[in-house]
Coordinates of C-alpha atoms in Angstrom, one line a residue:
Chain A
M1 CA 41.7 -66.1 -0.4
D2 CA 42.3 -69.1 -2.6
S3 CA 38.7 -69.4 -3.6
A4 CA 38.5 -65.7 -4.4
G5 CA 41.6 -66.0 -6.6
E6 CA 40.0 -69.0 -8.4
D7 CA 36.8 -67.0 -8.9
A8 CA 38.7 -64.1 -10.5
A9 CA 40.6 -66.4 -12.8
R10 CA 37.4 -68.1 -13.8
I11 CA 35.7 -64.8 -14.6
L12 CA 38.7 -63.6 -16.6
R13 CA 38.6 -66.8 -18.6
E14 CA 34.9 -66.4 -19.2
I15 CA 35.5 -62.8 -20.4
E16 CA 38.2 -63.9 -22.8
S17 CA 36.0 -66.6 -24.2
L18 CA 33.1 -64.2 -24.6
K19 CA 35.4 -61.7 -26.3
D20 CA 36.5 -64.3 -28.7
T21 CA 32.8 -65.2 -29.5
K22 CA 32.1 -61.4 -29.9
T23 CA 34.9 -61.0 -32.4
D24 CA 33.7 -64.0 -34.2
I25 CA 30.1 -62.7 -34.4
E26 CA 31.3 -59.2 -35.5
R27 CA 33.3 -60.8 -38.3
K28 CA 30.2 -62.7 -39.4
I29 CA 28.1 -59.5 -39.3
S30 CA 30.7 -57.7 -41.4
A31 CA 30.7 -60.5 -43.9
L32 CA 26.9 -60.5 -44.1
E33 CA 26.8 -56.7 -44.4
A34 CA 29.1 -56.9 -47.3
Q35 CA 26.9 -59.5 -49.0
L36 CA 23.9 -57.3 -48.3
R37 CA 25.5 -54.3 -49.8
E38 CA 26.4 -56.3 -52.9
I39 CA 22.7 -57.3 -53.3
Y40 CA 21.5 -53.7 -52.8
S41 CA 23.9 -52.2 -55.2
K42 CA 22.7 -54.6 -57.9
D43 CA 19.0 -54.0 -57.1
D44 CA 17.4 -51.0 -58.8
T45 CA 14.8 -50.5 -56.1
F46 CA 17.6 -49.3 -53.7
S47 CA 19.6 -47.4 -56.2
N48 CA 17.8 -44.0 -55.8
G49 CA 18.0 -43.9 -52.0
S50 CA 20.9 -44.3 -49.6
L51 CA 21.8 -47.7 -48.4
P52 CA 20.0 -48.6 -45.2
S53 CA 22.4 -48.3 -42.3
I54 CA 23.3 -51.7 -41.1
S55 CA 26.3 -51.1 -38.9
S56 CA 24.3 -49.3 -36.2
N57 CA 22.1 -52.4 -35.9
S58 CA 24.7 -54.0 -33.7
D59 CA 23.8 -51.4 -31.1
S60 CA 20.4 -52.8 -30.3
G61 CA 19.9 -55.8 -32.5
L62 CA 16.7 -54.2 -33.7
A63 CA 16.1 -54.0 -37.5
H64 CA 15.6 -50.2 -37.5
G65 CA 18.9 -49.5 -35.8
L66 CA 17.6 -47.3 -33.0
S67 CA 19.3 -48.1 -29.6
P68 CA 17.2 -48.4 -26.5
D69 CA 18.2 -44.9 -25.5
M70 CA 17.2 -43.5 -28.8
I71 CA 13.9 -45.3 -28.6
Y72 CA 13.2 -43.7 -25.3
R73 CA 14.5 -40.2 -26.2
Y74 CA 12.6 -40.0 -29.5
S75 CA 9.6 -42.0 -28.3
R76 CA 7.1 -39.2 -29.1
H77 CA 8.3 -39.1 -32.6
L78 CA 8.2 -42.9 -33.0
L79 CA 4.6 -42.8 -31.7
L80 CA 3.5 -40.6 -34.7
P81 CA 2.1 -43.0 -37.3
S82 CA 3.1 -40.7 -40.1
F83 CA 6.6 -40.2 -38.9
G84 CA 7.6 -43.2 -36.8
V85 CA 10.7 -45.3 -36.9
Q86 CA 11.3 -44.6 -40.6
G87 CA 11.2 -40.8 -40.1
Q88 CA 13.4 -40.8 -37.1
S89 CA 16.0 -43.2 -38.7
S90 CA 16.2 -40.9 -41.7
L91 CA 16.6 -37.9 -39.4
L92 CA 19.4 -39.5 -37.5
K93 CA 21.2 -40.2 -40.7
S94 CA 20.7 -36.7 -42.1
S95 CA 23.0 -33.6 -42.0
I96 CA 21.8 -30.1 -41.9
L97 CA 23.8 -26.8 -42.2
V98 CA 22.4 -23.7 -40.5
I99 CA 24.0 -20.5 -41.8
G100 CA 23.5 -17.8 -39.2
A101 CA 23.1 -18.4 -35.5
G102 CA 20.9 -15.3 -34.9
G103 CA 17.2 -14.8 -34.6
L104 CA 16.2 -17.4 -37.2
G105 CA 19.1 -19.8 -36.5
S106 CA 18.6 -19.9 -32.7
P107 CA 15.2 -21.7 -32.6
A108 CA 16.0 -23.7 -35.7
L109 CA 19.2 -25.1 -34.1
L110 CA 17.5 -25.9 -30.8
Y111 CA 14.8 -28.0 -32.5
L112 CA 17.2 -29.7 -35.0
A113 CA 19.5 -30.7 -32.1
A114 CA 16.6 -31.8 -29.9
C115 CA 14.9 -33.9 -32.6
G116 CA 18.0 -35.9 -33.4
V117 CA 19.4 -34.7 -36.7
G118 CA 22.6 -36.8 -37.1
R119 CA 25.0 -34.0 -37.9
I120 CA 24.4 -30.2 -37.6
G121 CA 26.7 -27.6 -38.9
I122 CA 26.6 -24.0 -37.7
V123 CA 28.2 -21.1 -39.6
D124 CA 28.6 -17.6 -38.1
H125 CA 31.5 -15.3 -37.5
D126 CA 29.8 -12.9 -35.1
V127 CA 30.0 -12.7 -31.3
V128 CA 27.1 -12.6 -29.0
E129 CA 25.9 -9.1 -28.0
L130 CA 23.5 -8.0 -25.3
N131 CA 21.1 -6.6 -27.9
N132 CA 20.9 -10.0 -29.6
L133 CA 19.4 -11.8 -26.6
H134 CA 15.8 -10.6 -26.9
R135 CA 15.5 -12.8 -30.0
Q136 CA 18.5 -15.0 -30.4
I137 CA 17.3 -17.4 -27.7
I138 CA 20.0 -20.0 -28.1
H139 CA 22.6 -17.6 -26.5
T140 CA 22.8 -16.7 -22.8
E141 CA 24.3 -13.7 -20.9
A142 CA 27.3 -15.9 -20.0
Y143 CA 28.3 -15.9 -23.7
I144 CA 28.3 -12.2 -24.3
G145 CA 31.4 -11.3 -26.2
Q146 CA 32.1 -14.9 -27.2
S147 CA 31.6 -16.6 -30.6
K148 CA 28.0 -17.3 -31.6
V149 CA 29.0 -20.6 -33.1
E150 CA 30.6 -21.8 -29.8
S151 CA 27.6 -20.6 -27.8
A152 CA 25.1 -22.2 -30.1
A153 CA 27.1 -25.5 -30.3
A154 CA 27.3 -25.7 -26.5
A155 CA 23.5 -25.2 -26.2
C156 CA 22.8 -27.9 -28.8
R157 CA 25.2 -30.3 -27.1
S158 CA 23.6 -29.7 -23.7
I159 CA 20.3 -30.6 -25.2
N160 CA 21.5 -33.7 -27.1
S161 CA 25.0 -35.1 -26.6
T162 CA 24.4 -38.0 -29.0
I163 CA 24.5 -36.0 -32.2
E164 CA 27.4 -34.4 -34.0
I165 CA 27.7 -30.6 -34.0
V166 CA 30.2 -29.1 -36.4
E167 CA 31.4 -25.5 -35.7
H168 CA 32.2 -23.3 -38.6
K169 CA 33.5 -20.1 -37.0
E170 CA 34.0 -18.2 -40.2
A171 CA 32.2 -15.9 -42.5
F172 CA 30.4 -17.7 -45.3
R173 CA 32.1 -16.6 -48.5
T174 CA 32.5 -17.9 -52.0
S175 CA 35.9 -19.1 -51.1
N176 CA 34.7 -21.5 -48.4
A177 CA 31.0 -22.0 -49.3
L178 CA 31.3 -25.0 -51.6
E179 CA 33.6 -26.9 -49.3
I180 CA 31.4 -26.3 -46.2
L181 CA 28.0 -26.8 -47.9
S182 CA 29.0 -30.0 -49.8
K183 CA 29.2 -31.9 -46.5
Y184 CA 25.5 -31.5 -45.7
D185 CA 22.2 -32.7 -47.2
I186 CA 20.0 -29.7 -46.4
V187 CA 20.8 -26.0 -46.0
I188 CA 19.0 -23.5 -43.8
D189 CA 19.5 -19.8 -44.7
A190 CA 19.2 -17.9 -41.5
T191 CA 21.3 -14.9 -42.6
D192 CA 20.3 -11.3 -42.5
N193 CA 21.5 -9.7 -45.8
V194 CA 20.9 -9.7 -49.5
P195 CA 24.3 -10.8 -50.9
S196 CA 24.4 -13.8 -48.5
R197 CA 21.0 -14.9 -49.7
Y198 CA 22.0 -14.9 -53.4
M199 CA 25.3 -16.5 -52.5
I200 CA 23.7 -19.3 -50.5
N201 CA 21.1 -19.9 -53.2
D202 CA 23.7 -20.2 -56.0
C203 CA 25.9 -22.5 -53.9
C204 CA 22.9 -24.8 -53.3
I205 CA 22.2 -24.8 -57.1
V206 CA 25.8 -25.7 -57.9
L207 CA 25.7 -28.6 -55.3
G208 CA 22.0 -29.6 -55.8
K209 CA 21.0 -29.1 -52.2
P210 CA 17.5 -28.1 -51.0
L211 CA 17.5 -24.6 -49.3
V212 CA 15.1 -23.7 -46.5
S213 CA 14.9 -19.9 -46.6
G214 CA 13.5 -17.8 -43.9
A215 CA 13.5 -14.0 -43.2
A216 CA 12.0 -11.8 -40.6
L217 CA 11.8 -8.0 -40.1
G218 CA 9.7 -5.8 -37.9
L219 CA 6.5 -7.7 -37.4
E220 CA 6.6 -9.8 -40.6
G221 CA 8.2 -13.0 -41.7
Q222 CA 8.6 -15.1 -44.9
L223 CA 9.4 -18.7 -45.5
T224 CA 9.9 -21.0 -48.5
V225 CA 11.9 -23.9 -49.7
Y226 CA 14.1 -23.3 -52.8
N227 CA 15.7 -25.7 -55.3
Y228 CA 13.6 -28.7 -54.3
N229 CA 11.2 -30.9 -56.2
G230 CA 11.1 -28.8 -59.3
G231 CA 10.3 -25.6 -57.4
P232 CA 12.0 -22.3 -58.1
C233 CA 15.3 -21.0 -56.7
Y234 CA 15.8 -17.6 -55.2
R235 CA 17.0 -16.2 -58.5
C236 CA 14.0 -17.6 -60.4
L237 CA 11.9 -15.4 -58.1
F238 CA 14.3 -12.4 -57.9
P239 CA 16.6 -12.3 -60.9
T240 CA 17.5 -8.7 -60.1
P241 CA 18.5 -7.7 -56.6
P242 CA 16.4 -5.0 -54.9
P243 CA 17.7 -1.4 -54.6
T244 CA 19.8 -1.1 -51.5
T245 CA 17.4 1.5 -50.1
A246 CA 14.7 -1.2 -50.0
C247 CA 16.8 -3.5 -47.8
Q248 CA 16.0 -2.8 -44.2
R249 CA 17.9 -4.4 -41.4
C250 CA 16.8 -5.5 -37.9
S251 CA 19.5 -3.2 -36.4
D252 CA 17.9 -0.2 -38.2
S253 CA 14.2 -1.1 -38.4
G254 CA 13.8 -3.3 -35.4
V255 CA 12.2 -6.7 -35.0
L256 CA 9.8 -8.2 -32.5
G257 CA 11.9 -11.1 -31.1
V258 CA 9.2 -13.8 -31.4
V259 CA 8.7 -13.1 -35.1
P260 CA 12.1 -14.6 -36.3
G261 CA 11.5 -17.2 -33.5
I262 CA 8.4 -18.4 -35.3
I263 CA 10.0 -18.4 -38.8
G264 CA 13.1 -20.2 -37.4
C265 CA 10.8 -22.9 -35.9
L266 CA 9.1 -23.2 -39.3
Q267 CA 12.5 -23.5 -41.0
A268 CA 13.4 -26.4 -38.6
L269 CA 10.1 -28.0 -39.5
E270 CA 10.6 -27.8 -43.2
A271 CA 14.2 -29.1 -42.9
I272 CA 12.9 -32.0 -40.7
K273 CA 10.2 -32.8 -43.3
I274 CA 12.8 -32.9 -46.1
A275 CA 15.3 -34.9 -44.1
S276 CA 12.7 -37.5 -43.1
A277 CA 10.8 -37.5 -46.4
V278 CA 7.6 -36.8 -44.6
G279 CA 4.7 -34.5 -45.8
E280 CA 4.8 -31.8 -48.4
P281 CA 7.7 -29.3 -48.0
L282 CA 6.9 -25.7 -48.8
S283 CA 8.4 -25.8 -52.3
G284 CA 6.8 -23.7 -55.0
R285 CA 4.9 -21.9 -52.2
M286 CA 5.7 -19.2 -49.8
L287 CA 4.4 -18.5 -46.3
L288 CA 3.8 -14.9 -45.4
F289 CA 3.4 -14.2 -41.7
D290 CA 2.0 -10.9 -40.4
A291 CA 2.3 -10.9 -36.6
L292 CA 0.3 -7.7 -36.0
S293 CA -2.8 -8.9 -37.7
A294 CA -2.2 -12.5 -36.7
R295 CA -2.5 -13.7 -40.3
I296 CA -0.6 -16.4 -42.2
R297 CA -1.0 -16.6 -45.9
I298 CA 0.4 -19.3 -48.1
V299 CA 0.8 -18.3 -51.7
K300 CA 1.6 -20.3 -54.9
L301 CA 4.8 -19.3 -56.6
R302 CA 6.0 -19.7 -60.1
G303 CA 7.9 -22.9 -61.0
R304 CA 11.6 -23.1 -61.9
S305 CA 12.3 -20.5 -64.5
S306 CA 13.8 -21.8 -67.7
Q307 CA 15.4 -18.4 -68.1
C308 CA 17.0 -18.5 -64.7
E309 CA 20.7 -17.5 -64.8
V310 CA 21.8 -20.2 -62.3
C311 CA 19.2 -23.0 -62.5
G312 CA 17.6 -22.4 -65.9
E313 CA 17.7 -24.7 -68.9
N314 CA 20.7 -23.0 -70.6
A315 CA 22.4 -21.9 -67.4
A316 CA 25.8 -23.4 -66.9
F317 CA 26.6 -22.0 -63.5
T318 CA 29.6 -23.9 -62.3
G319 CA 31.6 -24.0 -59.0
K320 CA 34.3 -21.9 -60.6
Q321 CA 31.8 -19.2 -61.7
F322 CA 30.4 -19.3 -58.2
R323 CA 33.8 -18.8 -56.6
D324 CA 34.5 -15.9 -58.9
F325 CA 31.1 -14.2 -58.5
D326 CA 31.2 -10.9 -56.7
Y327 CA 28.0 -10.9 -54.6
E328 CA 28.6 -7.6 -52.9
K329 CA 29.0 -5.9 -56.3
F330 CA 25.9 -7.7 -57.7
T331 CA 23.7 -6.6 -54.9
Q332 CA 25.5 -3.3 -54.1
S333 CA 25.4 -4.3 -50.4
P334 CA 28.1 -5.6 -48.0
L335 CA 28.1 -9.2 -46.9
S336 CA 28.9 -8.1 -43.4
T337 CA 26.3 -6.3 -41.4
S338 CA 28.4 -3.5 -40.3
P339 CA 26.5 -0.2 -40.4
L340 CA 26.7 2.0 -43.5
K341 CA 29.2 4.9 -43.2
L342 CA 28.4 7.7 -45.6
N343 CA 30.8 10.5 -46.4
L344 CA 28.7 13.1 -48.2
L345 CA 30.1 16.3 -46.9
P346 CA 33.3 18.3 -47.0
T347 CA 35.3 18.2 -43.7
D348 CA 34.5 21.9 -43.0
S349 CA 30.8 21.0 -42.9
R350 CA 31.4 18.4 -40.2
I351 CA 32.4 18.5 -36.6
S352 CA 33.3 15.7 -34.1
S353 CA 31.2 15.0 -31.1
K354 CA 34.2 16.1 -28.8
E355 CA 34.4 19.4 -30.6
Y356 CA 30.7 19.9 -30.3
N357 CA 31.0 19.2 -26.6
E358 CA 33.7 21.9 -26.3
R359 CA 31.5 24.4 -28.0
L360 CA 28.6 23.5 -25.8
V361 CA 30.7 23.9 -22.7
N362 CA 31.9 27.3 -24.0
G363 CA 28.3 28.4 -24.3
E364 CA 28.4 29.0 -28.0
A365 CA 25.1 30.2 -29.4
H366 CA 23.7 27.4 -31.5
I367 CA 20.7 25.1 -32.1
L368 CA 21.0 21.3 -32.3
V369 CA 18.5 19.5 -34.6
D370 CA 18.1 15.7 -34.1
V371 CA 16.8 14.3 -37.4
R372 CA 16.0 10.7 -36.1
P373 CA 12.5 9.4 -36.4
A374 CA 10.3 10.4 -33.4
H375 CA 10.2 6.9 -31.9
H376 CA 14.1 6.9 -31.8
F377 CA 14.0 10.4 -30.1
K378 CA 11.8 8.9 -27.4
I379 CA 14.4 6.3 -26.6
V380 CA 17.1 8.8 -25.7
S381 CA 18.1 12.3 -26.8
L382 CA 20.5 15.1 -26.0
P383 CA 19.1 17.9 -23.8
N384 CA 18.1 21.0 -25.8
S385 CA 18.0 19.2 -29.1
I386 CA 15.0 19.7 -31.3
N387 CA 13.6 16.6 -33.0
I388 CA 12.8 17.2 -36.7
P389 CA 12.8 13.8 -38.4
L390 CA 14.6 13.8 -41.8
S391 CA 11.3 12.8 -43.5
S392 CA 9.6 16.0 -42.3
L393 CA 12.6 18.3 -42.6
E394 CA 11.3 20.0 -45.7
A395 CA 8.0 21.0 -44.2
R396 CA 9.5 22.1 -40.9
L397 CA 12.3 24.4 -42.1
P398 CA 10.5 27.5 -40.6
E399 CA 10.9 26.0 -37.2
I400 CA 14.7 25.9 -37.7
S401 CA 14.7 29.5 -38.9
S402 CA 12.8 30.7 -35.9
A403 CA 14.9 28.7 -33.4
L404 CA 18.0 30.2 -35.0
N405 CA 16.5 33.7 -34.7
E406 CA 15.6 33.2 -31.1
E407 CA 19.1 31.9 -30.3
E408 CA 20.7 34.9 -32.0
C409 CA 18.5 37.3 -30.0
K410 CA 19.7 35.7 -26.8
G411 CA 23.3 36.1 -27.7
K412 CA 22.9 39.6 -29.2
D413 CA 25.6 41.1 -27.1
S414 CA 28.3 38.9 -28.5
G415 CA 27.3 39.9 -32.0
S416 CA 27.9 36.5 -33.5
S417 CA 25.2 34.5 -35.4
A418 CA 24.0 31.2 -34.0
H419 CA 25.4 28.0 -35.4
L420 CA 23.3 25.1 -36.6
Y421 CA 24.3 21.5 -35.8
V422 CA 22.6 18.3 -37.0
I423 CA 22.8 15.0 -35.2
C424 CA 21.3 11.5 -35.8
R425 CA 22.0 8.0 -34.6
R426 CA 25.2 7.1 -36.5
G427 CA 26.0 10.1 -38.6
N428 CA 24.4 9.2 -42.0
D429 CA 21.0 10.9 -41.9
S430 CA 22.6 14.0 -40.4
Q431 CA 24.8 14.3 -43.5
R432 CA 21.8 13.9 -45.8
A433 CA 20.0 16.6 -43.7
V434 CA 23.0 19.0 -43.9
Q435 CA 23.2 18.5 -47.6
Y436 CA 19.6 19.5 -47.9
L437 CA 19.9 22.4 -45.5
H438 CA 22.9 23.8 -47.5
K439 CA 20.7 23.7 -50.6
M440 CA 18.0 25.5 -48.8
G441 CA 20.2 28.4 -47.7
F442 CA 21.3 27.2 -44.2
T443 CA 24.9 27.4 -45.3
S444 CA 26.3 27.2 -41.7
A445 CA 24.7 23.8 -41.0
R446 CA 27.2 21.2 -39.9
D447 CA 26.7 17.5 -39.0
I448 CA 28.1 15.8 -35.9
M449 CA 30.2 13.0 -37.1
G450 CA 29.2 9.5 -36.0
G451 CA 26.0 10.8 -34.3
L452 CA 24.9 9.9 -30.9
E453 CA 26.9 6.7 -31.0
S454 CA 30.1 8.7 -31.1
W455 CA 28.7 11.0 -28.4
S456 CA 28.3 8.0 -26.2
H457 CA 31.7 6.6 -27.2
D458 CA 33.8 9.7 -27.1
V459 CA 32.0 12.2 -24.8
D460 CA 29.6 10.6 -22.4
P461 CA 29.9 6.8 -21.9
S462 CA 26.8 6.9 -19.7
F463 CA 24.7 8.0 -22.7
P464 CA 22.7 4.9 -23.8
T465 CA 23.2 3.3 -27.2
Y466 CA 20.7 1.1 -28.9
Chain B
M1 CA -14.9 -3.1 -59.9
Q2 CA -14.1 -3.8 -56.3
L3 CA -10.7 -4.9 -55.5
T4 CA -8.7 -5.6 -52.3
L5 CA -5.2 -4.4 -52.4
E6 CA -2.7 -5.3 -49.7
F7 CA 0.8 -4.1 -49.1
G8 CA 3.4 -5.8 -47.0
G9 CA 7.1 -6.3 -46.2
G10 CA 7.5 -2.6 -45.7
L11 CA 5.6 -1.4 -48.9
E12 CA 2.8 -0.3 -46.6
L13 CA 5.1 2.6 -45.5
L14 CA 4.6 4.1 -48.9
C15 CA 0.8 4.3 -48.4
N16 CA 0.6 6.0 -45.0
S17 CA 1.3 2.6 -43.3
V18 CA -2.1 1.3 -44.3
K19 CA -1.8 -2.4 -45.3
V20 CA -5.3 -3.2 -46.6
H21 CA -7.1 -1.0 -49.1
N22 CA -10.6 -1.8 -50.4
V23 CA -10.8 0.2 -53.6
T24 CA -13.0 0.6 -56.7
V25 CA -11.1 0.7 -59.9
D26 CA -12.7 0.6 -63.3
P27 CA -11.3 0.1 -66.8
Q28 CA -10.6 3.4 -68.6
D29 CA -10.3 4.8 -72.0
G30 CA -13.2 2.6 -73.4
E31 CA -11.3 -0.5 -72.4
E32 CA -13.4 -3.4 -71.3
K33 CA -11.0 -5.1 -69.0
L34 CA -8.7 -4.0 -66.2
T35 CA -5.2 -5.3 -66.5
M36 CA -2.5 -5.4 -63.8
K37 CA -0.6 -2.9 -65.9
K38 CA -3.4 -0.4 -65.5
L39 CA -3.9 -1.2 -61.9
L40 CA -0.2 -0.5 -61.2
S41 CA -0.4 3.0 -62.6
W42 CA -3.7 3.5 -60.7
V43 CA -2.0 2.5 -57.5
R44 CA 1.0 4.7 -58.2
T45 CA -1.3 7.7 -58.7
N46 CA -3.8 7.0 -56.0
L47 CA -2.2 5.1 -53.2
I48 CA 1.5 5.7 -53.2
K49 CA 2.2 8.7 -51.0
E50 CA 6.0 8.8 -51.1
R51 CA 9.1 7.5 -52.8
P52 CA 7.3 5.9 -55.8
E53 CA 10.6 4.5 -56.9
M54 CA 10.4 2.1 -54.0
F55 CA 7.3 0.6 -55.5
M56 CA 7.8 0.8 -59.3
K57 CA 10.5 0.6 -61.9
G58 CA 9.4 1.5 -65.4
D59 CA 5.9 0.2 -65.8
S60 CA 6.3 -2.7 -63.5
V61 CA 7.1 -3.2 -59.8
R62 CA 10.7 -2.7 -58.7
P63 CA 13.0 -5.8 -58.2
G64 CA 12.3 -7.5 -54.9
V65 CA 8.6 -7.0 -55.0
L66 CA 6.4 -10.1 -55.3
V67 CA 2.9 -9.6 -56.8
L68 CA 0.2 -12.0 -55.9
V69 CA -3.2 -12.2 -57.5
N70 CA -5.6 -14.2 -55.4
D71 CA -2.7 -15.8 -53.6
C72 CA -0.9 -16.8 -56.8
D73 CA 2.4 -15.4 -58.1
W74 CA 1.4 -13.1 -61.0
E75 CA 4.0 -14.8 -63.2
L76 CA 1.4 -17.6 -63.4
S77 CA -1.4 -15.4 -64.6
G78 CA 0.4 -13.2 -67.2
Q79 CA 2.2 -10.6 -65.1
L80 CA 1.3 -7.1 -66.4
D81 CA -1.3 -8.6 -68.7
T82 CA -3.2 -10.3 -66.0
I83 CA -6.9 -9.5 -66.4
L84 CA -8.5 -8.6 -63.1
E85 CA -12.0 -9.5 -62.0
E86 CA -14.5 -8.3 -59.4
K87 CA -13.4 -8.9 -55.8
D88 CA -9.9 -10.0 -56.7
V89 CA -7.3 -9.7 -54.0
I90 CA -3.9 -8.3 -55.1
V91 CA -1.0 -8.4 -52.7
F92 CA 2.2 -6.5 -53.1
I93 CA 4.9 -7.7 -50.9
S94 CA 8.5 -6.7 -50.5
T95 CA 10.9 -9.5 -49.8
L96 CA 12.5 -9.5 -46.4
H97 CA 16.2 -10.2 -45.8
G98 CA 16.5 -9.7 -42.0
G99 CA 17.0 -12.5 -39.6

């Protein structure tokens, strides 16, 4: 027992002595680092770049600052002659903000986390929904109903626990944009609407950050880098917002899941190139991807416009102007992606889905016209509804007349005329159709408010929504 | 002169969903050269089947449409005054916003 006690005492003494030596060495390192910083700050050759990180050297004692674990984890990057230690070190020191954890943001975030970007910020205020999962591959079924940011952050952390993930569970608005964005070196626009794209662009101009912009819809994608190396900004290219009717959304027009996946991967690639100062980022050029014909085209864009209202020669777009700018008004579109709710008709030309159901049950003589496009009608439809898409309504009016006549003949005994109801997916196109029908003399036409979505919500919960 | 016209980003929906059009367009009214301005009005008359306001505004394209002549932004070649040559490829693409 005595000898064991002596051993323990000896080990403890040795530990104490080593700790003292360690403290001494750390003090010497700090002093030398301070000297080195002094030299760098006086020397012009270092003034345009960031100071080489010295403190992390103590992890491994290697000049590049990568720990043995990092060397092993990122070995395939380090083996690339054109990327190597330099590229990886830069990546580890960089910070990238991804705005939108959806179809584009999902793959971008997965790659950025995996490749060792030092700090990744994620902005989103949505929750994960089942109909996101076909393309938003960072999320899993277990996270349905939960915050996309939490879900994405958890996925990133499970891939790489050595990097910092910052959660911004809020909508990106002029009120918080400058504060959030100023903490990052590079910005990835992975949003899905026009006002956000202008807002993110302008914020990047105010703060001088490169912007990796991607978009995808249907079977096509687009990618470019704005505000970098003398290239144009989004406003140089598109000084005037497009008309709202030209802005399609994935929730209306559909998107093949892999298409934003490809564009999101390319966004990660461009951000990695900028962060590690490797290669030629896609500035002043735009990549156009057409999935259906398997074609990628890279086109040359105009340079920075001297006339640009935010980045041009005479532009004086400040943080204050940015905060006061009304992007929804400017683009005539909402920042949130909630579906449009038109109100075109007087209340007596409208009927709720419940009321329609009552009339249906009572056997009222009527016809129901479904004005959705034919491929929507194929997904699901109400029995006995006639599909006449809004775009062909004008040409197919005679069909409505004859269907009404037929219905009236059937119900001749009751003596009443047949009613005409119009339905669509959400209750917007049905109002447009009723407006047109009224004009064409079908004065009894009424629309079913809220469309098939309200039918599913209020009448038949087993009726599929999409 | 023979030109290849391509529509993308949803603009093809205005031309019966056909993306690539190989067309022959010649200068008119005794003019020697064909400019983009003339080509736009030709496209509007001959290719656009519906909602022309989704393609044009005034005598140019509507905001949000990028025009590329031989893979170059038409801002670099003179926009509406760009003079077209045999076998040029002109792309009209609507910007996408989805994600």
